[in-house]
Amino acid sequence: MLKTLGRKWREKIEFGIFTLPVLICIAVAFYIPFAMTVRYSMTKWNGISKNPVFVGLDNFKQIFTGDTNFADSAWFTVKYAVLYIVLVNVLAILLAVVLDMKLKTTPWLRAAFFIPYILSLVIVGFIWKFIFMQGFNSLGESTGWSVFALSWLGTPGLAFISILLVSIWQSIGFYLVIYIAGLQSVPEDLKEAATVDGAGPMRKFFSITLPLLAPSITISVFMALTNSIKVFDVILSLTGGGPGGTTYSIAYDIYRDTFQNNLYGYGTAKALILFLAVLVVTILQLAFFKRREVEA
Amino acid sequence: MNKNNNKTGRIVVEVVMVLLSLLFLYPLFLTILNSFKSFSEVMTDVIALPKHLVFSNYSYVWQFINYPKLFMNNLVITVIGLLGIVFVSSIAAYKLARTKNRLSGIFYFLCIMPMLIPFQSIMLTVLQIAKKIGLSESTWGLGLLYWGFGAPLAVFIYHGFVKGIPLEIDESATIDGASGFRLFFSVIFPLLKSVTTTIVIIDVMWIWNDFLLPLLMVNGSPDTKTLTLAAYTFVGQYTSDWQYAMTAMVMAVLPSIVVFIFLQKYIVKGVVAGAVKG
């Protein structure tokens, strides 16, 4: 009796020793800051004064009624996320299908498309800033093409496209390797059987390859969504929110409010809204794709 | 006839794809190219080859940003972060996967739930806490913080993998007299090698290149800066001296590219495995 009691206690202590370190680390990194975020979101505070002033839900009211910065950046983020998710996945699938043809150069191609993904996004932004500003100048002079004469970072609509292109350029390799792995798990004999049955390449792609890629698509869309909704680094170094403040994302807007305008309380309220948006979108998406996959 | 057609078709596809990949990498090529040019050459023609290679850009930037120091900072942050993430996450995931009760379930949920919290939602308060407990403005402090930020994904991946290891292995080790940490590190941890590799690859790429957290935590002094941060401030100061800016870019990304060339196969595999499991 005593012995089993002793063993039970020992097991409990061991459970604690193994699991508490990680929980403490996670609490310090996430739960405590999160609780503080919730608290500050209901205050007016500049980050310096000792006592934040409690204002209830005023911050939220102001965000939703009188903050054009927030509305603009939210709209920017939604537009960006939708286009990014669609384009990066469609392009990656197309590339993956070509690379899956077992070309002699496939290993080189895969590596080439993957390289930007290992680079820091801030640096990628700077490299492209250089290309758009200086590089396009020289390319324009030597080719005479008018595409290069456009101000890719200085015109609102074009700056948006530039950010989109650079993000896709940086990350397409990641989605590409996921789709290549997905394609490799599509059984060869299925494709052959379809060819024997007289299905053309288009038909084969849409009725066999694409449905069997569903798990890879779920993962990729999920990743693309979580990344695009938080877009920040690349904008910071590429356009800095310009021209005329047209390329602020939600994450950048939060950064601007808290660290540049010293609106700590107000910024955290926005941060909390971003969290809720991510939460809702993630849950909806997981539920949607889970259903789809079962049906397929 | 058909077969012949197919063959020429393949060659055409191959050539087109190689050209496309070269075009894709052209911005990186231009970056490297211009890091070897003088100021006037960058300004007159970006795409032309340098008339003679200018190496002084490199010695200038190397000294100006104190490259060896920055490199060491990156290394310290990444290594401390990595060791901690692997250690605390693997032991916890193992115990949580092996213990079947309500508390264990709740703990597991608490571990993986933060994957849904975007960093920007908490960056402000993280910084405050870090300042309060003395982790800010130091490389090892930043490394320690990564333990918590990296743990949710690592626990999730380890947990899924431990479930696939038969319980008999634990039992026979217990009979042999091993228990607790000894059982874990001599028997279980070696079996986790493939997932550990995956986690190491994903986390190295993330921590080495991370920007926002280091910007808030260690940007105050040149002694604690990371490579990416230094490149960021450097470009801010030298907005028109593109030749220096491009040199700083090359120096910041070169370590990643060199590592990638040598470990390409593992990196791609690790990234895919991490995504599929995560």
Coordinates of C-alpha atoms in Angstrom, one line a residue:
Chain A
M1 CA 0.0 0.0 0.0
L2 CA 2.7 2.4 1.0
K3 CA 4.9 1.3 -1.8
T4 CA 2.2 1.9 -4.4
L5 CA 1.6 5.3 -2.9
G6 CA 5.3 6.1 -3.1
R7 CA 5.3 5.0 -6.8
K8 CA 2.4 7.1 -7.6
W9 CA 4.0 10.2 -6.1
R10 CA 7.2 9.5 -7.9
E11 CA 5.4 9.3 -11.2
K12 CA 3.6 12.5 -10.5
I13 CA 6.9 14.3 -9.7
E14 CA 8.5 12.9 -12.8
F15 CA 5.5 14.1 -14.8
G16 CA 6.1 17.5 -13.4
I17 CA 9.8 17.6 -14.0
F18 CA 9.3 16.6 -17.7
T19 CA 6.4 18.9 -18.5
L20 CA 6.7 22.0 -16.4
P21 CA 9.8 23.5 -18.0
V22 CA 8.1 23.7 -21.4
L23 CA 4.9 25.1 -19.8
I24 CA 6.9 27.8 -18.0
C25 CA 8.7 28.7 -21.2
I26 CA 5.4 28.9 -23.1
A27 CA 3.7 30.8 -20.4
V28 CA 6.5 33.4 -20.5
A29 CA 6.4 33.6 -24.3
F30 CA 2.7 33.5 -24.8
Y31 CA 0.2 33.3 -22.0
I32 CA 1.5 36.0 -19.7
P33 CA 2.1 38.5 -22.6
F34 CA -1.4 37.6 -23.9
A35 CA -3.1 38.2 -20.6
M36 CA -1.3 41.6 -20.4
T37 CA -2.3 42.4 -24.0
V38 CA -5.9 41.8 -23.0
R39 CA -5.5 44.1 -20.0
Y40 CA -3.7 46.9 -21.9
S41 CA -6.2 46.8 -24.7
M42 CA -8.7 48.4 -22.4
T43 CA -6.4 51.2 -21.4
K44 CA -5.1 54.5 -22.7
W45 CA -1.3 54.3 -22.3
N46 CA 1.7 55.8 -24.0
G47 CA 4.1 53.0 -22.8
I48 CA 6.1 55.4 -20.6
S49 CA 3.8 56.8 -17.9
K50 CA 3.5 54.6 -14.8
N51 CA -0.2 54.0 -14.8
P52 CA -2.3 53.1 -17.8
V53 CA -5.7 54.7 -17.7
F54 CA -8.6 52.3 -17.8
V55 CA -11.0 53.2 -20.6
G56 CA -13.1 50.0 -21.0
L57 CA -13.9 49.2 -24.6
D58 CA -13.3 52.7 -26.0
N59 CA -10.3 51.6 -28.0
F60 CA -12.3 49.0 -29.8
K61 CA -15.1 51.4 -30.4
Q62 CA -12.7 53.9 -32.0
I63 CA -11.0 51.2 -34.1
F64 CA -14.2 50.1 -35.7
T65 CA -15.8 53.5 -36.1
G66 CA -13.2 56.2 -36.6
D67 CA -9.9 54.7 -37.6
T68 CA -9.3 54.9 -41.4
N69 CA -5.8 53.5 -40.9
F70 CA -7.1 50.3 -39.5
A71 CA -9.8 50.0 -42.1
D72 CA -7.3 50.6 -44.9
S73 CA -4.7 48.2 -43.5
A74 CA -7.3 45.5 -42.9
W75 CA -8.5 45.9 -46.5
F76 CA -4.9 45.8 -47.7
T77 CA -4.3 42.6 -45.7
V78 CA -7.4 40.9 -47.0
K79 CA -6.7 41.7 -50.6
Y80 CA -3.1 40.7 -50.2
A81 CA -3.9 37.4 -48.4
V82 CA -6.5 36.3 -51.0
L83 CA -4.3 37.1 -54.0
Y84 CA -1.2 35.6 -52.3
I85 CA -2.9 32.4 -51.3
V86 CA -4.4 31.8 -54.8
L87 CA -1.4 32.8 -56.8
V88 CA 1.3 31.1 -54.8
N89 CA -0.6 27.9 -54.8
V90 CA -1.6 27.9 -58.4
L91 CA 1.9 28.7 -59.5
A92 CA 3.5 26.2 -57.2
I93 CA 1.2 23.4 -58.4
L94 CA 2.0 24.2 -62.0
L95 CA 5.7 24.2 -61.4
A96 CA 5.5 21.0 -59.4
V97 CA 3.7 19.2 -62.2
V98 CA 6.4 20.2 -64.6
L99 CA 9.2 19.3 -62.2
D100 CA 7.4 15.9 -61.6
M101 CA 8.0 15.0 -65.2
K102 CA 11.4 13.7 -64.1
L103 CA 13.5 16.2 -66.1
K104 CA 17.2 15.8 -66.0
T105 CA 17.5 19.2 -64.4
T106 CA 14.8 18.7 -61.8
P107 CA 17.3 18.6 -58.8
W108 CA 18.8 21.9 -60.0
L109 CA 15.4 23.5 -60.6
R110 CA 14.0 22.5 -57.3
A111 CA 17.1 24.0 -55.5
A112 CA 16.9 27.2 -57.6
F113 CA 13.3 27.9 -56.8
F114 CA 13.9 27.0 -53.1
I115 CA 16.9 29.3 -52.5
P116 CA 14.9 32.6 -51.8
Y117 CA 13.0 30.8 -49.1
I118 CA 16.1 30.4 -46.9
L119 CA 16.7 34.1 -47.0
S120 CA 15.5 36.6 -44.5
L121 CA 12.4 38.5 -45.7
V122 CA 13.7 41.8 -44.7
I123 CA 16.8 41.3 -46.8
V124 CA 14.7 40.0 -49.7
G125 CA 12.8 43.2 -49.5
F126 CA 16.0 45.3 -49.7
I127 CA 17.3 43.2 -52.6
W128 CA 14.1 43.8 -54.6
K129 CA 14.1 47.5 -53.7
F130 CA 17.4 47.7 -55.3
I131 CA 16.1 45.8 -58.4
F132 CA 13.0 47.9 -58.7
M133 CA 14.9 51.2 -58.3
Q134 CA 18.3 50.8 -59.8
G135 CA 18.0 47.5 -61.7
F136 CA 14.9 48.4 -63.6
N137 CA 16.5 51.7 -64.6
S138 CA 19.4 49.9 -66.3
L139 CA 17.1 47.2 -67.8
G140 CA 14.9 49.9 -69.2
E141 CA 17.8 51.7 -70.8
S142 CA 19.1 48.5 -72.4
T143 CA 15.8 47.0 -73.6
G144 CA 13.7 50.0 -74.1
W145 CA 10.7 48.2 -72.6
S146 CA 8.2 50.4 -70.9
V147 CA 7.5 47.9 -68.0
F148 CA 10.8 48.9 -66.6
A149 CA 10.0 52.6 -66.8
L150 CA 7.1 52.3 -64.4
S151 CA 7.5 53.4 -60.8
W152 CA 7.0 50.0 -59.2
L153 CA 7.4 51.2 -55.7
G154 CA 6.1 54.7 -56.1
T155 CA 2.6 54.1 -57.5
P156 CA 0.0 52.8 -55.0
G157 CA -1.5 50.0 -57.2
L158 CA 1.9 48.9 -58.5
A159 CA 3.5 49.0 -55.0
F160 CA 0.8 46.5 -53.9
I161 CA 1.7 44.2 -56.9
S162 CA 5.4 44.5 -56.1
I163 CA 4.9 43.4 -52.5
L164 CA 2.8 40.5 -53.8
L165 CA 5.4 39.5 -56.4
V166 CA 8.3 39.7 -54.0
S167 CA 6.4 37.6 -51.4
I168 CA 5.6 35.0 -53.9
W169 CA 9.2 35.0 -55.2
Q170 CA 10.5 34.4 -51.7
S171 CA 8.2 31.6 -50.7
I172 CA 7.2 29.7 -53.8
G173 CA 10.0 27.2 -53.3
F174 CA 8.4 26.1 -50.0
Y175 CA 5.0 25.4 -51.6
L176 CA 6.7 23.8 -54.5
V177 CA 8.5 21.2 -52.4
I178 CA 5.3 20.4 -50.6
Y179 CA 3.5 19.8 -53.9
I180 CA 6.3 17.8 -55.3
A181 CA 6.2 15.5 -52.3
G182 CA 2.4 15.3 -52.7
L183 CA 2.7 14.4 -56.4
Q184 CA 5.2 11.7 -55.7
S185 CA 2.6 10.0 -53.5
V186 CA 0.1 9.9 -56.4
P187 CA 0.4 6.3 -57.6
E188 CA 1.9 6.0 -61.2
D189 CA -0.5 3.2 -62.1
L190 CA -3.5 5.4 -61.5
K191 CA -2.2 7.9 -64.1
E192 CA -1.3 5.1 -66.5
A193 CA -4.7 3.6 -66.2
A194 CA -6.3 6.9 -67.0
T195 CA -4.0 7.2 -70.1
V196 CA -5.1 3.8 -71.2
D197 CA -8.7 4.9 -70.8
G198 CA -8.0 7.7 -73.2
A199 CA -7.8 10.6 -70.8
G200 CA -5.8 13.6 -72.1
P201 CA -3.2 15.4 -69.9
M202 CA -5.7 18.1 -68.9
R203 CA -8.4 15.6 -67.9
K204 CA -5.8 13.5 -66.0
F205 CA -4.7 16.6 -64.1
F206 CA -8.1 17.7 -63.1
S207 CA -9.7 14.3 -62.4
I208 CA -6.7 12.4 -60.8
T209 CA -3.8 14.6 -59.8
L210 CA -5.6 17.5 -58.3
P211 CA -8.0 15.5 -56.1
L212 CA -5.2 13.3 -54.9
L213 CA -3.2 16.5 -54.0
A214 CA -6.0 17.6 -51.7
P215 CA -4.0 16.9 -48.5
S216 CA -1.0 19.0 -49.8
I217 CA -3.4 21.8 -50.9
T218 CA -4.9 21.8 -47.3
I219 CA -1.4 22.2 -45.8
S220 CA -0.3 24.8 -48.3
V221 CA -3.4 27.0 -48.1
F222 CA -3.2 26.8 -44.4
M223 CA 0.4 27.9 -44.3
A224 CA -0.2 30.6 -47.0
L225 CA -3.1 32.0 -45.0
T226 CA -1.3 32.1 -41.6
N227 CA 1.7 33.7 -43.2
S228 CA -0.1 36.2 -45.4
I229 CA -2.4 37.5 -42.6
K230 CA 0.7 38.4 -40.6
V231 CA 2.7 40.0 -43.5
F232 CA 5.1 42.6 -42.2
D233 CA 8.9 42.2 -42.8
V234 CA 8.8 42.4 -46.5
I235 CA 6.7 45.6 -46.6
L236 CA 8.9 47.2 -44.0
S237 CA 12.0 46.9 -46.1
L238 CA 10.4 47.2 -49.6
T239 CA 8.0 50.1 -49.4
G240 CA 8.0 51.1 -45.7
G241 CA 4.2 51.4 -45.9
G242 CA 4.4 53.9 -48.8
P243 CA 3.6 55.4 -51.2
G244 CA 1.3 57.6 -49.3
G245 CA 0.6 55.0 -46.6
T246 CA -1.2 52.7 -49.1
T247 CA 0.7 49.5 -48.2
Y248 CA 0.3 49.2 -44.5
S249 CA -0.8 45.7 -43.4
I250 CA -2.5 45.1 -40.1
A251 CA 0.7 43.8 -38.5
Y252 CA 2.5 46.9 -39.8
D253 CA -0.3 49.2 -38.6
I254 CA 0.0 47.7 -35.1
Y255 CA 3.7 48.1 -35.2
R256 CA 3.3 51.7 -36.3
D257 CA 0.8 52.5 -33.5
T258 CA 2.7 51.0 -30.7
F259 CA 6.3 51.6 -31.5
Q260 CA 6.2 54.7 -33.7
N261 CA 3.1 56.6 -32.3
N262 CA 3.5 55.3 -28.7
L263 CA -0.2 54.4 -28.6
Y264 CA 0.4 51.2 -26.5
G265 CA -3.1 50.7 -25.3
Y266 CA -4.6 51.4 -28.6
G267 CA -2.1 49.2 -30.5
T268 CA -2.7 46.2 -28.2
A269 CA -6.4 46.5 -28.8
K270 CA -5.7 46.2 -32.5
A271 CA -3.4 43.3 -31.8
L272 CA -6.2 41.5 -30.0
I273 CA -8.5 42.0 -33.0
L274 CA -5.8 40.5 -35.2
F275 CA -5.6 37.5 -32.9
L276 CA -9.3 37.0 -33.0
A277 CA -9.3 37.3 -36.8
V278 CA -6.6 34.7 -37.1
L279 CA -8.4 32.4 -34.7
V280 CA -11.7 32.5 -36.5
V281 CA -10.2 32.1 -40.0
T282 CA -8.1 29.2 -38.8
I283 CA -11.0 27.4 -37.3
L284 CA -13.2 28.0 -40.3
Q285 CA -10.5 26.8 -42.6
L286 CA -9.7 23.6 -40.7
A287 CA -13.4 22.7 -40.5
F288 CA -13.9 23.4 -44.2
F289 CA -10.9 21.4 -45.4
K290 CA -11.5 18.5 -43.0
R291 CA -15.0 18.1 -44.5
R292 CA -13.8 18.3 -48.1
E293 CA -11.0 15.8 -47.6
V294 CA -13.3 13.2 -46.1
E295 CA -15.7 13.6 -49.1
A296 CA -12.8 13.2 -51.5
Chain B
M1 CA 7.0 9.3 -84.3
N2 CA 5.0 9.9 -81.2
K3 CA 7.9 9.0 -79.0
N4 CA 10.2 11.3 -80.9
N5 CA 7.7 14.1 -80.5
N6 CA 7.7 13.4 -76.8
K7 CA 11.4 13.6 -76.6
T8 CA 11.7 17.0 -78.3
G9 CA 8.9 18.2 -76.2
R10 CA 10.8 17.2 -73.1
I11 CA 13.9 19.0 -74.2
V12 CA 11.9 22.1 -74.9
V13 CA 10.3 22.0 -71.5
E14 CA 13.7 21.4 -70.0
V15 CA 15.3 24.4 -71.7
V16 CA 12.4 26.7 -70.9
M17 CA 12.5 25.7 -67.2
V18 CA 16.2 26.2 -66.9
L19 CA 15.8 29.7 -68.5
L20 CA 13.0 30.4 -66.1
S21 CA 15.0 29.4 -63.1
L22 CA 17.9 31.6 -64.2
L23 CA 15.5 34.5 -64.6
F24 CA 14.2 33.7 -61.1
L25 CA 17.6 33.9 -59.6
Y26 CA 18.6 36.9 -61.6
P27 CA 17.9 39.4 -58.7
L28 CA 20.3 37.5 -56.5
F29 CA 22.9 37.4 -59.3
L30 CA 22.6 41.2 -59.7
T31 CA 23.0 41.6 -55.9
I32 CA 26.3 39.7 -55.9
L33 CA 27.4 41.4 -59.1
N34 CA 26.9 44.9 -57.8
S35 CA 28.7 44.2 -54.5
F36 CA 31.9 44.0 -56.6
K37 CA 31.4 47.3 -58.3
S38 CA 32.4 50.8 -57.4
F39 CA 29.8 53.5 -56.6
S40 CA 29.9 55.2 -60.0
E41 CA 29.6 51.9 -61.8
V42 CA 26.5 50.9 -59.8
M43 CA 24.9 54.2 -60.6
T44 CA 25.7 54.1 -64.3
D45 CA 24.8 50.5 -65.1
V46 CA 23.5 47.9 -62.8
I47 CA 23.3 45.0 -65.2
A48 CA 26.8 45.4 -66.8
L49 CA 29.6 43.2 -65.5
P50 CA 32.1 45.1 -63.3
K51 CA 35.1 46.4 -65.3
H52 CA 37.4 45.3 -62.6
L53 CA 36.4 43.5 -59.3
V54 CA 36.2 45.9 -56.3
F55 CA 36.9 43.9 -53.1
S56 CA 37.2 47.0 -50.9
N57 CA 33.4 47.0 -50.5
Y58 CA 33.8 43.8 -48.5
S59 CA 36.6 44.9 -46.3
Y60 CA 34.8 48.2 -45.6
V61 CA 31.5 46.6 -44.6
W62 CA 33.3 43.8 -42.7
Q63 CA 34.9 46.3 -40.5
F64 CA 32.1 48.8 -40.3
I65 CA 29.5 46.3 -39.0
N66 CA 32.0 44.1 -37.2
Y67 CA 31.0 41.0 -39.1
P68 CA 32.7 38.4 -36.9
K69 CA 30.9 39.7 -33.8
L70 CA 27.6 39.7 -35.6
F71 CA 28.1 36.2 -36.9
M72 CA 28.9 35.0 -33.4
N73 CA 25.8 36.7 -32.0
N74 CA 23.7 34.9 -34.6
L75 CA 25.4 31.7 -33.7
V76 CA 24.9 32.1 -29.9
I77 CA 21.2 33.0 -30.3
T78 CA 20.5 30.1 -32.7
V79 CA 22.4 27.5 -30.7
I80 CA 21.0 28.5 -27.3
G81 CA 17.5 28.7 -28.8
L82 CA 17.8 25.4 -30.5
L83 CA 19.3 23.3 -27.6
G84 CA 16.5 24.6 -25.3
I85 CA 13.7 24.0 -27.8
V86 CA 14.8 20.4 -28.5
F87 CA 15.4 19.6 -24.8
V88 CA 12.3 21.0 -23.1
S89 CA 10.0 20.1 -26.0
S90 CA 11.2 16.5 -26.4
I91 CA 11.0 15.5 -22.8
A92 CA 7.6 17.2 -22.4
A93 CA 6.1 15.7 -25.6
Y94 CA 7.4 12.2 -24.5
K95 CA 5.8 12.4 -21.1
L96 CA 2.6 13.9 -22.4
A97 CA 2.2 11.2 -25.1
R98 CA 2.9 8.4 -22.6
T99 CA 0.6 9.7 -19.8
K100 CA -3.0 9.2 -20.4
N101 CA -5.1 11.3 -18.1
R102 CA -7.0 14.6 -18.1
L103 CA -4.1 16.7 -16.8
S104 CA -1.9 15.4 -19.5
G105 CA -4.5 16.3 -22.1
I106 CA -4.9 19.8 -20.7
F107 CA -1.1 20.3 -20.7
Y108 CA -0.8 19.2 -24.2
F109 CA -3.6 21.6 -25.3
L110 CA -1.8 24.4 -23.5
C111 CA 1.4 23.6 -25.3
I112 CA 0.1 23.6 -28.8
M113 CA -2.6 26.3 -28.5
P114 CA -0.2 29.2 -28.8
M115 CA 0.4 28.2 -32.5
L116 CA -2.7 30.3 -33.1
I117 CA -1.4 33.4 -31.5
P118 CA 0.3 35.7 -34.0
F119 CA 3.5 37.2 -32.7
Q120 CA 2.4 40.8 -33.5
S121 CA -0.5 40.4 -31.0
I122 CA 1.9 40.0 -28.1
M123 CA 5.1 41.6 -29.2
L124 CA 4.7 44.6 -27.0
T125 CA 4.1 42.8 -23.8
V126 CA 6.7 40.2 -24.6
L127 CA 9.2 43.0 -24.7
Q128 CA 8.0 44.3 -21.4
I129 CA 8.3 41.0 -19.7
A130 CA 11.7 40.4 -21.2
K131 CA 12.9 43.8 -19.8
K132 CA 11.4 43.0 -16.4
I133 CA 13.2 39.6 -16.1
G134 CA 16.4 40.8 -17.6
L135 CA 16.3 39.0 -20.9
S136 CA 16.3 42.0 -23.2
E137 CA 19.5 43.5 -24.7
S138 CA 21.4 40.2 -24.5
T139 CA 22.0 37.5 -27.0
W140 CA 21.5 34.7 -24.6
G141 CA 18.4 36.3 -23.2
L142 CA 17.0 36.3 -26.7
G143 CA 18.1 32.7 -27.2
L144 CA 16.2 31.8 -24.0
L145 CA 13.0 33.5 -25.2
Y146 CA 13.0 31.3 -28.3
W147 CA 12.5 28.3 -26.1
G148 CA 8.9 29.3 -25.5
F149 CA 8.3 30.6 -29.0
G150 CA 9.6 27.4 -30.6
A151 CA 8.1 24.9 -28.2
P152 CA 4.5 24.7 -29.4
L153 CA 5.4 23.4 -32.9
A154 CA 8.2 21.2 -31.5
V155 CA 6.0 19.6 -28.9
F156 CA 3.3 19.0 -31.5
I157 CA 5.7 17.3 -33.9
Y158 CA 7.5 15.2 -31.2
H159 CA 4.1 14.2 -29.6
G160 CA 2.9 12.8 -32.9
F161 CA 6.1 10.8 -33.4
V162 CA 6.3 9.4 -29.8
K163 CA 2.9 8.0 -30.2
G164 CA 4.3 5.7 -32.9
I165 CA 7.0 4.3 -30.7
P166 CA 5.8 1.0 -29.1
L167 CA 5.3 1.1 -25.4
E168 CA 7.2 -2.2 -25.1
I169 CA 10.5 -0.3 -25.6
D170 CA 9.9 1.7 -22.5
E171 CA 8.8 -1.4 -20.6
S172 CA 11.9 -3.4 -21.5
A173 CA 14.1 -0.5 -20.6
T174 CA 12.4 -0.2 -17.2
I175 CA 13.0 -3.9 -16.6
D176 CA 16.7 -3.3 -17.4
G177 CA 16.7 -0.7 -14.6
A178 CA 16.5 2.5 -16.6
S179 CA 14.0 5.2 -15.7
G180 CA 13.3 8.9 -15.8
F181 CA 15.8 10.9 -17.7
R182 CA 18.1 8.0 -18.3
L183 CA 15.4 6.0 -20.0
F184 CA 14.5 8.9 -22.1
F185 CA 18.0 10.0 -23.2
S186 CA 19.5 6.5 -23.7
V187 CA 16.6 4.8 -25.3
I188 CA 13.9 7.1 -26.6
F189 CA 15.8 10.2 -27.7
P190 CA 17.9 8.3 -30.2
L191 CA 14.7 7.0 -31.8
L192 CA 13.6 10.5 -32.3
K193 CA 16.5 11.4 -34.5
S194 CA 14.6 12.0 -37.7
V195 CA 12.1 14.3 -36.1
T196 CA 14.8 16.1 -34.2
T197 CA 16.5 16.8 -37.5
T198 CA 13.3 18.2 -38.9
I199 CA 12.8 20.5 -35.9
V200 CA 16.4 21.6 -36.0
I201 CA 16.2 22.6 -39.7
I202 CA 12.9 24.5 -39.4
D203 CA 14.1 26.3 -36.2
V204 CA 17.6 27.2 -37.5
M205 CA 16.0 28.8 -40.6
W206 CA 13.5 30.6 -38.5
I207 CA 15.8 31.9 -35.7
W208 CA 18.8 32.7 -38.0
N209 CA 16.6 34.9 -40.2
D210 CA 14.2 36.2 -37.6
F211 CA 13.7 39.9 -37.7
L212 CA 10.9 41.4 -35.5
L213 CA 11.8 39.7 -32.2
P214 CA 15.5 40.5 -32.4
L215 CA 14.6 44.1 -33.5
L216 CA 12.7 44.6 -30.3
M217 CA 15.1 42.6 -28.1
V218 CA 18.7 43.2 -29.1
N219 CA 18.8 46.2 -31.5
G220 CA 19.9 48.6 -28.9
S221 CA 23.7 48.0 -29.1
P222 CA 26.1 46.9 -31.9
D223 CA 27.4 44.3 -29.5
T224 CA 24.1 42.3 -29.5
K225 CA 22.9 42.9 -33.1
T226 CA 22.2 40.0 -35.5
L227 CA 23.3 39.9 -39.1
T228 CA 19.8 40.7 -40.4
L229 CA 19.4 43.7 -38.0
A230 CA 22.8 45.0 -39.0
A231 CA 22.0 44.8 -42.6
Y232 CA 18.7 46.5 -41.9
T233 CA 20.3 49.5 -40.1
F234 CA 23.2 49.6 -42.5
V235 CA 20.8 50.1 -45.5
G236 CA 19.0 52.8 -43.5
Q237 CA 22.2 54.7 -43.1
Y238 CA 23.5 54.2 -46.6
T239 CA 20.4 54.7 -48.7
S240 CA 22.3 55.8 -51.8
D241 CA 25.5 53.8 -51.4
W242 CA 24.0 50.8 -53.1
Q243 CA 27.4 49.1 -53.5
Y244 CA 27.8 48.9 -49.7
A245 CA 24.2 48.0 -49.2
M246 CA 24.5 45.1 -51.6
T247 CA 27.7 43.9 -50.0
A248 CA 26.0 43.9 -46.6
M249 CA 23.1 41.9 -48.2
V250 CA 25.5 39.3 -49.6
M251 CA 27.4 39.0 -46.4
A252 CA 24.1 38.6 -44.4
V253 CA 22.7 35.9 -46.7
L254 CA 26.0 34.1 -47.6
P255 CA 26.1 31.8 -44.5
S256 CA 22.5 30.5 -45.3
I257 CA 23.3 29.9 -49.0
V258 CA 26.5 28.0 -48.2
V259 CA 24.8 25.8 -45.7
F260 CA 21.9 25.2 -48.1
I261 CA 24.3 24.1 -50.9
F262 CA 25.8 21.5 -48.7
L263 CA 22.7 20.3 -46.8
Q264 CA 20.2 20.9 -49.5
K265 CA 18.7 17.4 -49.4
Y266 CA 18.1 17.4 -45.7
I267 CA 16.8 20.9 -45.6
V268 CA 14.2 20.3 -48.3
K269 CA 13.2 17.0 -46.6
G270 CA 13.0 18.6 -43.2
V271 CA 10.9 21.5 -44.4
V272 CA 8.4 19.1 -46.1
A273 CA 8.3 16.8 -43.1
G274 CA 7.7 19.8 -40.8
A275 CA 4.9 21.1 -42.9
V276 CA 3.2 17.8 -43.4
K277 CA 3.3 17.0 -39.7
G278 CA 2.7 20.5 -38.5

